[in-house]
Structures are given as structure tokens and as C-alpha cells.
């Protein structure tokens, strides 16, 4: 086939009866290539197609040949050599991209055929008969070339041409549905603002229902296969959200088929993703108010005409819908203006209806397993919503409901938990899942530090009830439920900490029973802290409880000491777990204010009869090694001007800071445990510490002077800042500054000198001991 001749004929405009010849030559071309186009001829064939398309406006007879050429494009392309796919890749990509441009041709028949052709890329049929010397190109070749040519972008742009032409629009959406299965195409579509253009027309009239189905699937693919953030941004506008709202409302109220309910849930998931963007106008378009209404109308009767007389069946899709509505409430409540709508919609009351034991003989719309899952989901949702609506929570007797539900969680009745859902994990055959989420809700409320809530809880004897629950869980720990029980115990201790902190009367209620549960945790085998099952979290919660529930209550402190609590604290400190050291030392500092503590600390013995003072000094040395403090091999001060300086402080240049900003020297106090070790040893009395070696005494010299050294550091910083700011102190100030810095350095020199004396004394003692040992050996030999 001489394709150049056909092209020349189509380009010619001067001869008579030309149209008939042109149509005849194109018809002959279609007949010749009825089994598919070779890759080598593709560029010329598409040039012919383009010329035919250009004549359609003035010469409608060219629609048919153009239609037939496009139809043949749906067949697999043919190649002579294996390398043809690579050789003609650019021509093929440009040719396929031309299909998108041809959508501008004002012919409905041609446009639909282009879309059919694109769909055929994904459902290729074999050629009618084998042609000698040719073989079929790979099945994915056209799809790859469509990606390279950017066909998806031009197809999205063509959508704007068919706003009032439903048939063509549906075909374009079908083509885009296939194209959107590729990440490359989705990126092109995203750049062409496909999400916004498609979503804005979701609610357009369509008796077939295809528009909504295909559009929602394209949106799903765009969210999954391109930049999710960009797609959310495109959908976060009034036009798109109004369309989504109308579609969802229609499907919610009038969608009765299985297909309608599935589509409704898909629309809600897309809405949930958009709602995560705080800039999305969910409230402005009225969608938030309607979602809250749909989420609560079953639990709180409403006279709103949208839901009046409406009832959900217990189908699986409606069950999923209920969970999705709970989920979107959690997301919506992160936007503070939503709080008033949550109040108007009585969301707290609706969710609290689930905080009760299941009623055996009452007919409910959900199965037992479904109701359990919804119940757990509702309690989890309350943990996010109730803290924002304290007044509504208190009006609905939230505390009383929670404590009553916790009481049921402890009872041994015939209830069987299914534990099927994410929220039910670890709760099969027991009530641990219910207890876990109820305690999370209670913890969220207590940590608001709202006195009305906390006082009401204490008046309802929540502290005693929680201690009782903790005691009951101790005997229920087994390998299967270990993780969930540890979480429950941790939450109980955190709630008790929140209730008792800053209230001596509540600490007294916590009393000896509370101290007993804390001592129980502290006696756990230390090896379990490395098991990764929540023992670390439990220990942190326990230490927090000591701080909040025992300290500053003398009766509890004395009972803790009496039961050897300080011994247990020091045992934990001796484990040398860095994550616990800071908190344990802080507790030790506070406990040392009790005059009875010193005797307990001094009486403690660790491995190899190690004393508490020796342990603390050892921790100091370890901390200084990690901080990179300069010491010689015996632990003696090297730099007497900066005896406490860490490697980080050495690297940091001193900069002028406002008076209310802490400097590096001040921050150092809080960022490591040296200050706490100094405080504990200071309260134990530096002069009477038992069980110390010479090395310990050398380190103790530094610890004893920690406060002096730290004050010297701060004065040095002041001097450096004055120099940086180029200030000149008056003579008196200058003299005082010099005197202070000199005095600080002299303290460093004095301590270093004392340390060297100790080192030398120890060396002499070692020589004497060696000589005595040698004399004894010599005497025995003689």
C-alpha cells in the first residue's frame, strides 16, 4: 500500500471529483489493513486519519473512513521484528496521543468509537487471521504507549466538551476508568484537574447510574495511584462537596439495592478522606450537619424530615455505613467549629447509649457480633468527642454510665464476646476489649484536668473501683490475654494518677490498697521489661502513680517505706535502664524529704553488696562518659575552668539570648541525671555515705561541688555574652566578675588537687598492700 500517495491525495485540493477519489483510497486502506496496523506504517496512517478528521466539518462523508480507521486501532498492532516495539515507540506514542485530540471533532459517532478503541487497549482481541511475516505486538504495548503519549490528560480535557451530552460523557468516563488503573496516567489526570472536574458533576442526571459508578471508581484510583494530598486539595471545594452531599443523601434515603448501598459507602469513604483536610468547607456546604444527623438518628429520635420514618436494615452494607459514620465523626470533631454541631446533634447522648450491658431479651436490629463491634466503636469515638463536650457529657451522666459499665465488665455472667473487629482484638470470650476502650475513654476525660469531672468521679468512688479492677486483673494474666491486660492495668494507673495529683484527700483514699498494687508491679521479674508486651509502659505508669498518688501523703509514704518500696526503687535503678533512671531519681529526690527515707536508702544492698551511694556515683560516671565530660583515667578533673562541660556544650557557641531564655548551662541541668544524683546524695549527707571505694570518693568530690561548678558555668556564660554584645562593665562590676570567675576556677583547682591526693594515697596504699602480701609469701616460703 502506497501510503504517501494517499496522503498526497488527501492534501490535494485543486482537482475536480476529488472527494470521491479520496474516500475510495481511504476505503481501500481500511480494507488492506483489516487485520491490524503494522508499527512501521502507524505514523503515516495516523496522518491520514488526522487529514480525514480535518475534513469532517465541511465534508461529513469523511466520518465513516475516520471511524473505520479508529475501529482498526482497537486491534493489536503488528510487528515484523522483535525490535519494532522499541524502534517505533515514539511514533506509536504520538499516534495514540492523537486519539485524545480527535475528541474535539464534532461527531458523536467518532468520539464514541475513540473511547471504544481506548477500552479495547485493555481487552485486546487476536487478529482475524495470521499475516505472513508479522506477529502481534505484546498485549500491554498500547497501554504503555498511551502512558508515554499522555492520552489520559487529553481525555480529561475533552470532558469539558460534553457537559450536556450524557452518552459521550459516559463513554469518556469508561475510557478514563480503564486509563486510571495506571499510576502514570493518574498523574497526568491529576495535573489536568480530573478529580475536581469529575466530582463536580457527580450529581448530574443519569438514569443509567453509570456516571456515578464510573466517576467514583476514577476518584478511588486517583486517590490510590497519584498524589493523595493533591487530589484532596482538588476535591476540597464547595462545588465538589455539594455534589458529594447530594449524591450521598440520595443514596442514603432512596438507595435500597445492594449496589446502591455499596456505592453510598464508597462515597462516604471518599468524603472521609476529604474531611481530613481542615480547609475543606464541610460545615459551609451543610454536609457536616447532615452526616451527624445520619450518624445519630437511630439512637436519638429526630423530627428532621430527612430521617423521619427512615430505618436501616441490618444488612452488611448498613453495618459498615454505621462504622464509617462513627469514623467520620472522629475526623470532623478535630475542626473546632464542628463542636456546636455535635452539641446540636446530641452526639454524646447517642454514643453513650452504647455504654451499657447488652440486653438479652430485647430485639435489636443488629446481630450480637455486629452490636458488639458497634458498641466498641462507639466507645472509641466517645474518647475523641466527649472531651470536647464536657457539659453535655456531665448532663448525660457520663461518669455514672462509664463506672456502671466497668462494673458489668467485671461480672462473671454468660456474655460471650466475639472479638471479631479491630476494636475487639484480644477480647474473644471475655470483656477485656470493652474494659480497654472504656478505660481509654475515662483516661481521656480525667486528663482534661476538669475539676467538675474529676470531683464527680471521686464522689462516685471511682478510685476504689479502679483499684478493685486492677487487683482482679492480676490473677487473670495469661499468655493469650497478657498484652491487653497490661494495657488495662497501665490505663488504670494513669487514671488514678490524674485523679490523685494535687489532692491530698484523694491520695488518702488511694491509701494502702493503692500502694499495694504499685508494689506488686515493682516486684515483676525485670526480664519481662524486655519482652515488648507492654511491661515497660506499665512500669512508667507505676512510677507516675508513685509521683502523683503517694508522694506528699505522709501515711502512704510511710506505708511505702514500710513495705520496702525504696528497696524496690533502687533495685529498678540498679538495672541501669536509661529510660527509667530520670524518673526514678526524681522520685528518690522527693522521697528523701521524708526523714525515714535515709535509713532505708543506706540499708539497701545490691549485687556484690553494692550500696545506694556507690550505685548513684557509678551512674554519675556512666552519664559523664556518655556526655563526653573530660576526665583522666582516674576520674580526676582535667579542665578546672569548665569541670562539668559536656562535649555538646563544647561544640555549642555561646550566643546572646533574652533574659527569659534558658542557656545551654541551664538546659544541661534538665537534660541529664547529674543534678538529681547531686540532690539525692546531698539529702543523704555527703559525709556519711557507706560502702565507697577510692574511685567513688574521687567522683564524690566533683558531685559534692556540683552546685558551685554549675554557678561558675553560668557566670562564665554571662561574661561571654557581655563580650559578644560589646558591653563594658563599670569598674566595680568588672572587678566582681573577675573575682567570681577566679573563685570558681580556684574551686576546680582545689577539687582536682584533692582528687590527686586521693589517687596518690591509694597508689601508696596499694604498694604497701603489695609489700605486705610479698612479705607473707616470703615468710611462708622460709
XYZ file of C-alpha atoms in Angstrom:
782
model
C 0.000 0.000 0.000
C 1.461 3.336 -1.067
C 0.518 5.454 1.944
C 2.404 8.523 0.686
C 0.142 8.574 -2.378
C -2.970 8.505 -0.137
C -1.569 11.345 1.981
C -0.760 13.402 -1.123
C -4.248 12.771 -2.499
C -5.879 13.892 0.772
C -3.728 17.024 0.890
C -4.635 17.941 -2.713
C -7.474 20.493 -3.057
C -7.378 21.582 -6.729
C -8.855 18.701 -8.757
C -12.479 18.016 -9.604
C -14.317 14.900 -8.241
C -11.508 14.785 -5.639
C -13.690 13.811 -2.671
C -14.801 10.572 -4.320
C -11.209 9.580 -5.094
C -10.088 10.424 -1.578
C -12.884 8.379 0.011
C -12.130 5.470 -2.334
C -8.402 5.481 -1.446
C -9.128 5.575 2.307
C -11.684 2.780 1.943
C -9.056 0.739 0.104
C -6.605 1.443 3.003
C -9.130 0.200 5.561
C -9.693 -2.964 3.501
C -5.934 -3.550 3.174
C -5.253 -3.222 6.932
C -8.374 -5.078 8.136
C -6.207 -7.385 10.347
C -4.355 -4.591 12.115
C -1.806 -1.839 11.504
C 1.952 -2.595 11.297
C 4.001 -0.424 13.659
C 6.141 0.821 10.775
C 3.114 2.298 8.973
C 1.443 3.772 12.041
C 2.781 7.340 11.732
C 1.517 7.641 8.119
C -1.840 6.002 8.908
C -2.494 8.446 11.724
C -1.513 11.321 9.453
C -4.208 10.056 7.062
C -6.653 9.810 9.988
C -5.867 13.385 11.016
C -6.417 14.634 7.463
C -9.788 12.826 7.298
C -10.811 14.299 10.651
C -9.900 17.783 9.462
C -12.330 17.472 6.518
C -15.328 16.275 8.579
C -16.720 19.745 9.387
C -17.153 20.644 5.704
C -17.313 17.108 4.249
C -19.384 14.811 6.552
C -18.723 11.800 4.285
C -15.263 11.517 5.841
C -16.785 10.465 9.190
C -17.139 6.862 8.006
C -13.491 6.314 6.854
C -12.175 8.029 10.010
C -14.497 5.837 12.084
C -13.221 2.680 10.340
C -9.540 3.600 10.829
C -10.136 4.251 14.556
C -12.007 0.953 14.813
C -8.977 -0.868 13.389
C -6.825 0.810 16.054
C -8.616 -1.381 18.569
C -6.918 -4.443 17.051
C -3.397 -5.386 18.220
C -0.610 -3.641 16.327
C 1.674 -5.822 14.187
C 5.469 -6.035 14.114
C 7.935 -7.536 11.648
C 10.836 -7.694 14.084
C 11.013 -8.037 17.836
C 12.839 -4.687 17.938
C 9.977 -2.850 16.182
C 8.300 -2.088 19.526
C 11.369 -0.092 20.569
C 12.166 1.335 17.131
C 8.680 2.772 16.558
C 7.901 3.603 20.203
C 7.955 7.386 19.684
C 5.761 7.224 16.542
C 3.307 4.915 18.302
C 3.080 7.136 21.407
C 2.456 10.250 19.266
C -0.137 8.398 17.196
C -2.104 7.182 20.220
C -1.924 10.654 21.801
C -3.648 11.952 18.628
C -6.782 9.982 19.612
C -7.309 12.390 22.524
C -7.007 15.417 20.211
C -9.580 13.897 17.823
C -12.217 14.118 20.607
C -12.597 17.777 19.532
C -14.059 16.659 16.176
C -17.811 17.447 16.298
C -19.026 13.911 15.635
C -20.713 11.891 18.370
C -20.200 8.661 16.422
C -16.455 9.284 16.066
C -15.989 10.265 19.720
C -17.712 7.133 20.965
C -15.564 4.988 18.663
C -12.379 6.638 20.031
C -13.493 5.716 23.560
C -14.301 2.153 22.458
C -10.865 1.931 20.879
C -9.180 3.008 24.145
C -11.233 0.450 26.109
C -10.093 -2.206 23.585
C -6.472 -1.490 24.589
C -7.298 -3.321 27.827
C -9.351 -6.123 26.189
C -7.344 -6.853 23.036
C -8.769 -9.401 20.586
C -6.473 -11.505 18.376
C -6.360 -10.622 14.650
C -8.880 -12.308 12.387
C -6.195 -14.232 10.540
C -2.438 -14.622 10.714
C -0.452 -12.484 8.274
C 2.777 -13.991 6.984
C 5.861 -12.117 8.165
C 4.069 -10.309 11.018
C 3.417 -11.113 14.612
C 1.201 -9.444 17.195
C 2.754 -6.757 19.458
C 2.649 -7.506 23.196
C -0.756 -7.118 24.838
C 0.405 -4.257 27.091
C 2.236 -2.322 24.334
C -0.651 0.029 23.521
C -1.261 0.690 27.229
C 2.402 1.625 27.730
C 2.404 3.905 24.688
C -0.805 5.594 25.863
C 1.037 6.395 29.105
C 4.069 7.785 27.264
C 1.906 9.913 24.935
C -0.174 11.428 27.757
C -3.503 10.254 26.297
C -5.167 10.399 29.739
C -4.579 14.144 30.023
C -6.250 14.993 26.707
C -9.180 12.682 27.505
C -9.753 14.540 30.786
C -9.630 17.882 28.950
C -12.212 16.611 26.468
C -14.758 16.104 29.288
C -15.485 19.831 29.248
C -16.927 19.430 25.704
C -19.704 17.045 26.831
C -21.369 18.733 29.802
C -24.803 18.343 28.167
C -24.130 15.163 26.149
C -24.650 12.244 28.511
C -23.843 9.357 26.123
C -20.456 10.772 25.063
C -19.654 11.710 28.683
C -20.338 8.157 29.864
C -18.063 6.730 27.176
C -15.259 9.143 28.092
C -15.651 8.174 31.754
C -15.470 4.494 30.771
C -12.214 5.155 28.898
C -10.820 7.152 31.840
C -11.880 4.360 34.204
C -9.577 1.999 32.287
C -6.787 4.544 31.930
C -6.853 5.338 35.664
C -5.634 1.832 36.535
C -2.090 3.095 35.849
C -0.061 5.370 38.152
C 1.443 7.259 35.187
C -1.995 8.025 33.727
C -3.324 9.034 37.144
C -0.508 11.561 37.454
C -1.440 13.044 34.044
C -5.107 13.112 35.062
C -4.263 14.804 38.355
C -2.370 17.548 36.512
C -5.414 18.056 34.290
C -7.594 18.628 37.424
C -9.530 15.416 36.726
C -10.686 14.935 40.321
C -12.346 18.336 40.531
C -13.905 18.124 37.058
C -15.349 14.645 37.601
C -16.510 15.132 41.208
C -18.314 18.411 40.499
C -20.660 16.569 38.083
C -21.367 13.518 40.280
C -24.941 14.619 40.898
C -25.730 15.273 37.200
C -28.906 13.473 35.991
C -28.206 9.936 34.719
C -30.983 7.311 34.581
C -28.459 4.512 33.938
C -26.435 5.155 37.138
C -23.183 4.651 35.196
C -21.976 8.209 35.711
C -21.829 7.865 39.488
C -20.325 4.377 39.412
C -17.572 5.189 36.905
C -16.809 8.594 38.433
C -16.431 7.168 41.944
C -14.087 4.440 40.699
C -11.934 7.009 38.888
C -11.763 9.098 42.073
C -10.733 5.994 44.030
C -7.951 5.240 41.531
C -6.729 8.835 41.612
C -6.543 8.765 45.415
C -4.654 5.467 45.404
C -2.315 5.914 42.440
C -1.388 9.613 42.387
C -0.615 12.280 44.979
C -3.316 11.835 47.605
C -2.672 15.306 49.052
C -3.119 16.976 45.645
C -6.345 15.075 44.907
C -7.764 16.003 48.339
C -6.875 19.621 47.603
C -8.726 19.450 44.268
C -11.817 17.982 45.961
C -11.808 20.406 48.918
C -14.119 22.999 47.412
C -17.774 23.893 47.747
C -18.766 22.640 44.292
C -17.364 19.112 44.803
C -18.624 18.749 48.357
C -22.126 19.876 47.413
C -22.172 17.230 44.651
C -20.934 14.548 47.086
C -23.504 15.658 49.646
C -26.422 15.417 47.198
C -25.312 12.011 45.923
C -24.784 10.603 49.426
C -28.124 11.977 50.658
C -29.951 10.470 47.678
C -28.324 7.052 48.129
C -28.851 7.119 51.913
C -32.564 7.870 51.666
C -33.538 6.111 48.425
C -30.827 3.544 47.738
C -32.275 0.125 48.514
C -30.315 -2.250 46.291
C -27.099 -3.971 47.310
C -25.277 -1.978 44.590
C -26.683 1.372 45.825
C -25.601 0.682 49.410
C -22.087 -0.247 48.325
C -21.815 2.900 46.218
C -23.144 5.008 49.126
C -20.402 3.627 51.393
C -17.736 4.334 48.743
C -18.913 7.947 48.528
C -18.732 8.224 52.324
C -15.152 6.897 52.383
C -14.134 9.477 49.750
C -15.843 12.162 51.864
C -13.962 10.936 54.956
C -10.650 11.315 53.126
C -11.567 14.866 52.069
C -12.692 15.716 55.629
C -9.122 15.108 56.836
C -8.219 18.391 55.132
C -9.021 21.171 57.656
C -9.507 23.599 54.754
C -12.361 21.572 53.224
C -15.654 23.562 53.611
C -17.554 20.650 55.170
C -19.535 22.902 57.532
C -20.185 25.634 54.960
C -21.830 23.239 52.497
C -24.024 21.713 55.236
C -22.506 18.249 54.824
C -21.220 18.027 58.421
C -24.675 18.697 59.885
C -26.296 16.031 57.706
C -23.586 13.442 58.440
C -24.089 13.981 62.180
C -27.841 13.572 61.710
C -27.415 10.329 59.730
C -24.956 9.006 62.345
C -27.278 9.539 65.316
C -30.895 9.299 64.104
C -31.207 5.642 65.189
C -30.133 6.395 68.767
C -31.629 9.895 69.214
C -35.073 10.360 67.706
C -35.226 13.311 65.313
C -38.121 15.127 63.666
C -35.932 16.149 60.746
C -37.810 15.288 57.503
C -34.634 13.720 56.067
C -34.759 10.840 58.554
C -38.372 10.856 59.752
C -39.671 7.329 59.320
C -36.326 6.128 57.940
C -34.982 2.832 59.260
C -31.765 0.988 58.414
C -31.903 -2.745 57.816
C -29.281 -4.989 59.396
C -27.545 -5.675 56.050
C -23.764 -5.856 55.988
C -23.522 -2.595 53.983
C -25.611 -0.706 56.560
C -23.437 -2.142 59.330
C -20.345 -0.840 57.505
C -22.114 2.508 56.993
C -22.671 2.842 60.743
C -18.974 2.279 61.435
C -17.977 4.733 58.698
C -20.253 7.390 60.207
C -18.651 6.891 63.655
C -15.265 7.193 61.986
C -16.068 10.433 60.161
C -17.353 11.992 63.414
C -13.887 11.441 64.923
C -12.325 13.230 61.944
C -14.881 16.067 61.892
C -14.500 16.813 65.605
C -10.860 17.814 65.057
C -12.236 21.007 63.478
C -13.322 23.102 66.485
C -16.251 24.881 64.741
C -17.864 21.413 64.466
C -18.297 21.277 68.262
C -21.543 23.295 68.192
C -22.976 20.975 65.528
C -22.036 17.946 67.656
C -23.886 19.553 70.561
C -26.968 20.279 68.423
C -26.903 16.729 67.074
C -26.767 15.223 70.612
C -23.804 13.096 69.557
C -22.612 12.414 73.120
C -26.057 11.160 74.140
C -26.263 8.976 71.022
C -22.857 7.401 71.646
C -23.486 6.929 75.379
C -26.485 4.732 74.545
C -23.907 2.060 73.670
C -22.184 2.318 77.082
C -24.412 -0.257 78.724
C -24.562 -4.025 79.008
C -26.297 -5.793 76.092
C -29.935 -6.549 76.890
C -30.661 -10.235 76.399
C -34.378 -10.315 75.654
C -34.663 -7.079 73.691
C -34.966 -7.400 69.921
C -32.303 -5.258 68.271
C -31.594 -4.565 64.609
C -28.015 -5.894 64.757
C -26.673 -9.377 65.429
C -24.767 -9.918 68.696
C -21.394 -9.753 66.927
C -22.376 -6.619 64.989
C -23.722 -4.881 68.094
C -20.531 -5.676 69.996
C -18.404 -4.158 67.233
C -20.583 -1.038 67.060
C -20.501 -0.762 70.852
C -16.680 -0.825 70.941
C -16.502 1.611 68.006
C -18.925 3.997 69.720
C -16.890 3.966 72.962
C -13.698 4.614 70.962
C -15.458 7.508 69.195
C -16.543 8.942 72.558
C -12.861 9.132 73.567
C -12.431 11.798 70.859
C -15.807 13.542 71.126
C -16.605 13.634 74.873
C -13.522 15.690 75.896
C -14.787 18.464 73.577
C -18.304 18.417 75.046
C -17.770 18.252 78.813
C -21.068 19.939 79.663
C -23.111 17.516 77.537
C -21.095 14.606 78.953
C -21.956 15.631 82.519
C -25.642 16.302 81.691
C -25.874 12.783 80.228
C -24.380 11.304 83.437
C -21.325 10.118 81.507
C -19.267 9.218 84.592
C -22.082 7.175 86.133
C -22.631 5.277 82.856
C -18.922 4.523 82.472
C -18.474 3.295 86.044
C -21.633 1.180 85.776
C -20.382 -0.322 82.502
C -16.981 -1.055 84.082
C -18.808 -2.842 86.887
C -20.544 -5.032 84.288
C -17.172 -5.686 82.611
C -16.015 -7.290 85.860
C -19.028 -9.541 86.369
C -18.888 -13.244 85.558
C -22.061 -13.681 83.511
C -22.876 -15.729 80.419
C -21.919 -12.966 77.955
C -19.689 -14.244 75.126
C -17.563 -11.678 73.297
C -16.864 -12.422 69.628
C -13.716 -10.278 69.358
C -14.024 -10.105 65.546
C -13.145 -6.497 64.835
C -10.095 -4.261 65.098
C -11.527 -2.864 68.321
C -12.289 -6.355 69.623
C -8.683 -7.587 69.397
C -7.783 -9.703 72.433
C -11.377 -9.762 73.658
C -12.756 -13.058 72.346
C -14.698 -14.906 75.025
C -14.172 -12.176 77.644
C -14.903 -8.490 78.311
C -11.335 -7.200 78.131
C -11.925 -5.295 74.870
C -14.907 -3.489 76.437
C -12.850 -2.701 79.526
C -9.896 -1.453 77.463
C -11.921 1.091 75.462
C -13.988 2.213 78.444
C -10.796 2.917 80.403
C -9.358 4.819 77.431
C -12.487 6.977 77.457
C -12.186 7.538 81.206
C -8.499 8.398 80.840
C -9.316 10.971 78.139
C -11.848 12.633 80.464
C -9.590 12.601 83.564
C -6.646 14.075 81.665
C -8.711 17.161 80.829
C -7.999 18.133 84.462
C -11.551 19.438 84.688
C -12.358 19.584 88.400
C -16.096 19.037 87.836
C -15.469 15.740 86.035
C -12.782 14.511 88.440
C -14.709 15.512 91.563
C -17.815 13.709 90.292
C -15.735 10.562 89.649
C -14.240 10.622 93.132
C -17.669 11.131 94.696
C -18.837 8.028 92.830
C -15.905 6.100 94.408
C -14.060 5.681 91.118
C -10.670 5.405 92.896
C -11.778 2.413 94.978
C -13.466 0.793 91.965
C -10.373 1.148 89.769
C -8.082 -0.301 92.466
C -10.503 -3.236 92.746
C -10.445 -3.799 88.961
C -6.626 -3.743 88.982
C -6.496 -6.359 91.753
C -8.914 -8.615 89.842
C -6.850 -8.421 86.632
C -3.677 -9.582 88.434
C -4.937 -13.168 88.630
C -6.222 -13.188 85.038
C -2.879 -12.642 83.268
C -2.087 -15.476 80.843
C -0.093 -15.745 77.625
C -3.169 -15.213 75.434
C -4.509 -12.023 77.032
C -1.275 -10.710 78.540
C -0.891 -7.663 76.258
C -4.465 -6.382 76.675
C -4.434 -6.867 80.480
C -1.143 -4.956 80.756
C -2.706 -2.107 78.766
C -5.748 -2.123 81.071
C -3.508 -2.011 84.153
C -1.418 0.847 82.678
C -4.552 2.885 81.939
C -5.937 2.311 85.448
C -2.706 3.626 86.984
C -2.689 6.660 84.665
C -6.318 7.460 85.553
C -5.525 7.156 89.270
C -2.532 9.479 88.767
C -4.752 12.054 87.064
C -7.344 11.889 89.847
C -4.936 11.994 92.804
C -2.409 14.559 91.589
C -2.611 17.823 93.580
C -5.218 16.432 96.029
C -4.098 15.104 99.410
C -7.596 13.871 100.297
C -7.710 11.691 97.161
C -4.201 10.390 97.884
C -5.511 9.281 101.256
C -8.393 7.465 99.543
C -5.786 5.780 97.294
C -4.204 4.642 100.576
C -2.566 1.335 101.403
C -4.609 -0.660 98.864
C -3.313 1.566 96.088
C 0.256 1.304 97.373
C -0.074 -2.496 97.353
C -0.879 -2.624 93.625
C 2.086 -0.348 92.891
C 4.396 -2.591 94.927
C 3.033 -5.609 93.024
C 4.121 -4.122 89.682
C 7.536 -3.176 91.045
C 8.149 -6.820 92.024
C 7.690 -8.053 88.417
C 10.629 -10.064 87.034
C 12.982 -7.462 85.406
C 13.475 -9.756 82.386
C 9.866 -9.056 81.370
C 10.685 -5.398 80.760
C 12.485 -6.527 77.583
C 9.588 -8.696 76.339
C 7.862 -5.940 74.363
C 4.388 -6.804 75.695
C 3.687 -3.560 77.481
C 5.632 -4.134 80.696
C 7.707 -1.006 80.029
C 4.551 1.109 79.680
C 3.156 -0.464 82.853
C 6.324 0.426 84.760
C 6.238 4.029 83.513
C 2.591 4.264 84.616
C 3.572 2.825 88.001
C 6.365 5.347 88.509
C 3.931 8.113 87.523
C 1.484 6.787 90.134
C 4.176 6.906 92.845
C 4.763 10.556 91.934
C 1.075 11.532 91.822
C -0.612 9.184 94.325
C 1.960 8.574 97.096
C 4.382 11.495 97.359
C 3.195 14.325 99.659
C 0.835 11.958 101.506
C 2.743 11.024 104.650
C 0.674 7.964 105.560
C 1.134 6.493 102.065
C 4.836 7.396 102.050
C 5.372 5.671 105.392
C 3.485 2.566 104.240
C 5.523 2.511 101.023
C 8.755 2.683 103.056
C 7.498 0.074 105.491
C 6.830 -2.343 102.639
C 10.416 -1.817 101.339
C 9.293 0.321 98.405
C 12.594 2.231 98.398
C 14.455 -1.104 98.094
C 12.328 -1.915 95.020
C 13.009 1.543 93.522
C 16.759 1.065 93.988
C 16.529 -2.441 92.502
C 14.950 -0.879 89.386
C 17.634 1.822 89.338
C 20.333 -0.855 89.548
C 19.003 -2.355 86.280
C 20.698 0.645 84.645
C 17.847 1.196 82.171
C 18.378 4.748 80.926
C 14.702 5.274 80.110
C 13.702 4.745 83.772
C 16.649 6.396 85.579
C 15.475 10.011 85.296
C 12.009 9.310 86.689
C 13.235 7.017 89.472
C 15.828 9.593 90.590
C 13.180 12.347 90.576
C 11.018 10.177 92.868
C 14.053 9.483 95.080
C 14.728 13.229 95.419
C 11.162 13.825 96.641
C 11.163 10.771 98.918
C 14.372 11.940 100.626
C 12.378 14.828 102.133
C 10.861 12.164 104.385
C 13.306 11.764 107.328
C 12.651 7.998 107.419
C 13.941 7.512 103.873
C 17.673 7.935 104.590
C 17.883 4.828 106.778
C 16.166 2.739 104.069
C 18.475 4.035 101.336
C 21.604 3.378 103.389
C 20.374 -0.094 104.346
C 19.854 -1.217 100.730
C 22.390 -3.613 99.205
C 22.606 -4.595 95.586
C 24.739 -7.183 93.800
C 28.138 -7.743 95.442
C 26.905 -5.758 98.466
C 26.787 -2.522 96.471
C 25.396 0.423 98.454
C 22.943 3.031 97.176
C 25.648 5.750 97.308
C 28.035 3.586 95.268
C 25.240 2.896 92.734
C 24.463 6.620 92.345
C 28.151 7.505 91.901
C 28.507 4.730 89.324
C 25.518 6.164 87.419
C 27.182 9.609 87.537
C 30.378 8.240 85.955
C 28.394 6.426 83.254
C 26.422 9.589 82.491
C 29.610 11.673 82.200
C 31.181 9.144 79.824
C 28.110 9.342 77.590
C 28.119 13.154 77.765
C 31.819 13.328 76.854
C 32.971 15.166 80.008
C 36.784 15.464 80.186
C 38.323 13.308 82.943
C 41.668 11.496 83.213
C 41.945 7.708 83.657
C 41.411 8.044 87.425
C 38.338 10.300 87.028
C 40.211 13.496 88.020
C 39.143 16.899 86.615
C 41.210 17.936 83.574
C 39.758 21.388 82.774
C 39.404 23.282 86.074
C 37.722 26.240 84.313
C 34.947 24.033 82.909
C 34.807 20.944 85.158
C 31.233 19.930 84.151
C 31.381 20.798 80.433
C 29.922 18.137 78.092
C 31.055 17.570 74.503
C 27.776 19.151 73.337
C 28.486 22.303 75.358
C 31.992 22.430 73.858
C 30.511 22.349 70.338
C 27.836 24.948 71.057
C 28.956 28.531 70.645
C 27.670 30.944 73.249
C 25.116 33.333 71.755
C 23.399 36.331 73.304
C 19.896 35.329 74.442
C 16.992 37.250 76.014
C 16.799 37.055 79.806
C 13.762 34.717 79.706
C 15.510 32.088 77.510
C 17.448 29.288 79.259
C 21.095 28.991 78.224
C 22.972 25.765 77.436
C 24.285 25.549 81.020
C 20.734 25.753 82.420
C 19.305 23.272 79.922
C 22.075 20.829 80.864
C 20.565 20.577 84.365
C 17.278 19.231 82.985
C 18.678 17.144 80.141
C 20.726 14.665 82.199
C 20.572 12.975 85.597
C 23.586 14.655 87.275
C 21.516 17.297 89.083
C 19.179 14.626 90.505
C 22.076 12.438 91.679
C 23.562 15.508 93.411
C 20.207 16.272 95.074
C 19.781 12.704 96.397
C 23.356 12.475 97.749
C 23.041 15.930 99.274
C 19.948 14.843 101.203
C 21.717 11.633 102.310
C 24.632 13.713 103.699
C 27.889 13.593 101.754
C 29.932 12.975 104.923
C 28.331 9.677 105.966
C 27.959 7.559 102.822
C 28.730 3.841 103.353
C 30.480 1.345 101.053
C 32.542 3.676 98.818
C 35.822 2.859 97.081
C 38.624 5.358 96.391
C 37.320 5.747 92.836
C 33.906 6.582 94.281
C 35.399 9.173 96.634
C 37.257 10.798 93.712
C 33.945 11.140 91.823
C 32.154 12.229 95.001
C 34.468 15.274 95.222
C 33.006 16.515 91.923
C 29.399 15.674 92.890
C 29.804 17.496 96.213
C 30.786 20.677 94.369
C 28.250 20.288 91.528
C 26.267 23.392 92.506
C 29.407 25.545 92.784
C 30.641 24.349 89.391
C 27.238 24.955 87.782
C 27.052 28.514 89.190
C 30.578 29.124 87.855
C 29.457 27.898 84.401
C 26.580 30.373 84.381
C 28.858 33.285 85.386
C 31.227 32.301 82.565
C 28.286 32.442 80.139
C 27.367 35.896 81.462
C 30.938 37.117 80.880
C 30.971 35.682 77.334
C 27.599 37.264 76.486
C 28.852 40.649 77.728
C 31.851 40.336 75.375
C 29.595 39.289 72.477
C 27.355 42.285 72.966
C 30.448 44.512 73.255
C 29.403 45.906 76.614
C 31.959 47.416 79.005
C 31.097 46.807 82.673
C 31.846 49.604 85.137
C 34.985 49.101 87.217
C 33.163 47.653 90.234
C 31.197 45.161 88.117
C 34.326 44.190 86.223
C 36.184 43.573 89.483
C 33.303 41.461 90.863
C 33.041 39.382 87.660
C 36.775 38.664 87.695
C 36.614 37.736 91.396
C 33.704 35.322 90.788
C 35.325 33.579 87.797
C 38.649 33.317 89.656
C 36.906 31.879 92.741
C 35.071 29.341 90.558
C 38.313 28.263 88.897
C 40.002 28.013 92.323
C 37.280 25.621 93.480
C 38.027 23.471 90.419
C 41.759 23.535 91.198
C 41.131 22.682 94.836
C 38.915 19.689 93.937
C 41.440 18.476 91.341
C 44.222 18.763 93.928
C 42.173 16.786 96.472
C 41.461 14.140 93.845
C 45.165 13.803 93.000
C 45.984 13.427 96.696
C 43.441 10.609 96.940
C 44.885 8.949 93.861
C 48.428 9.146 95.220
C 47.323 7.934 98.657
C 45.598 4.976 97.028
C 48.709 4.216 94.980
C 50.846 4.247 98.174
C 48.296 2.033 99.908
C 48.396 -0.396 97.002
C 52.235 -0.562 97.229
C 52.071 -1.186 100.978
C 49.465 -3.903 100.493
C 51.649 -5.462 97.819
C 54.702 -5.418 100.115
C 52.716 -6.986 102.972
C 51.474 -9.707 100.648
C 55.034 -10.323 99.389
C 56.370 -10.469 102.989
C 53.713 -13.007 103.892
C 54.568 -15.168 100.882
C 58.287 -14.885 101.704
C 57.657 -15.847 105.354
C 55.609 -18.868 104.355
C 58.300 -19.937 101.890
C 61.018 -19.572 104.584
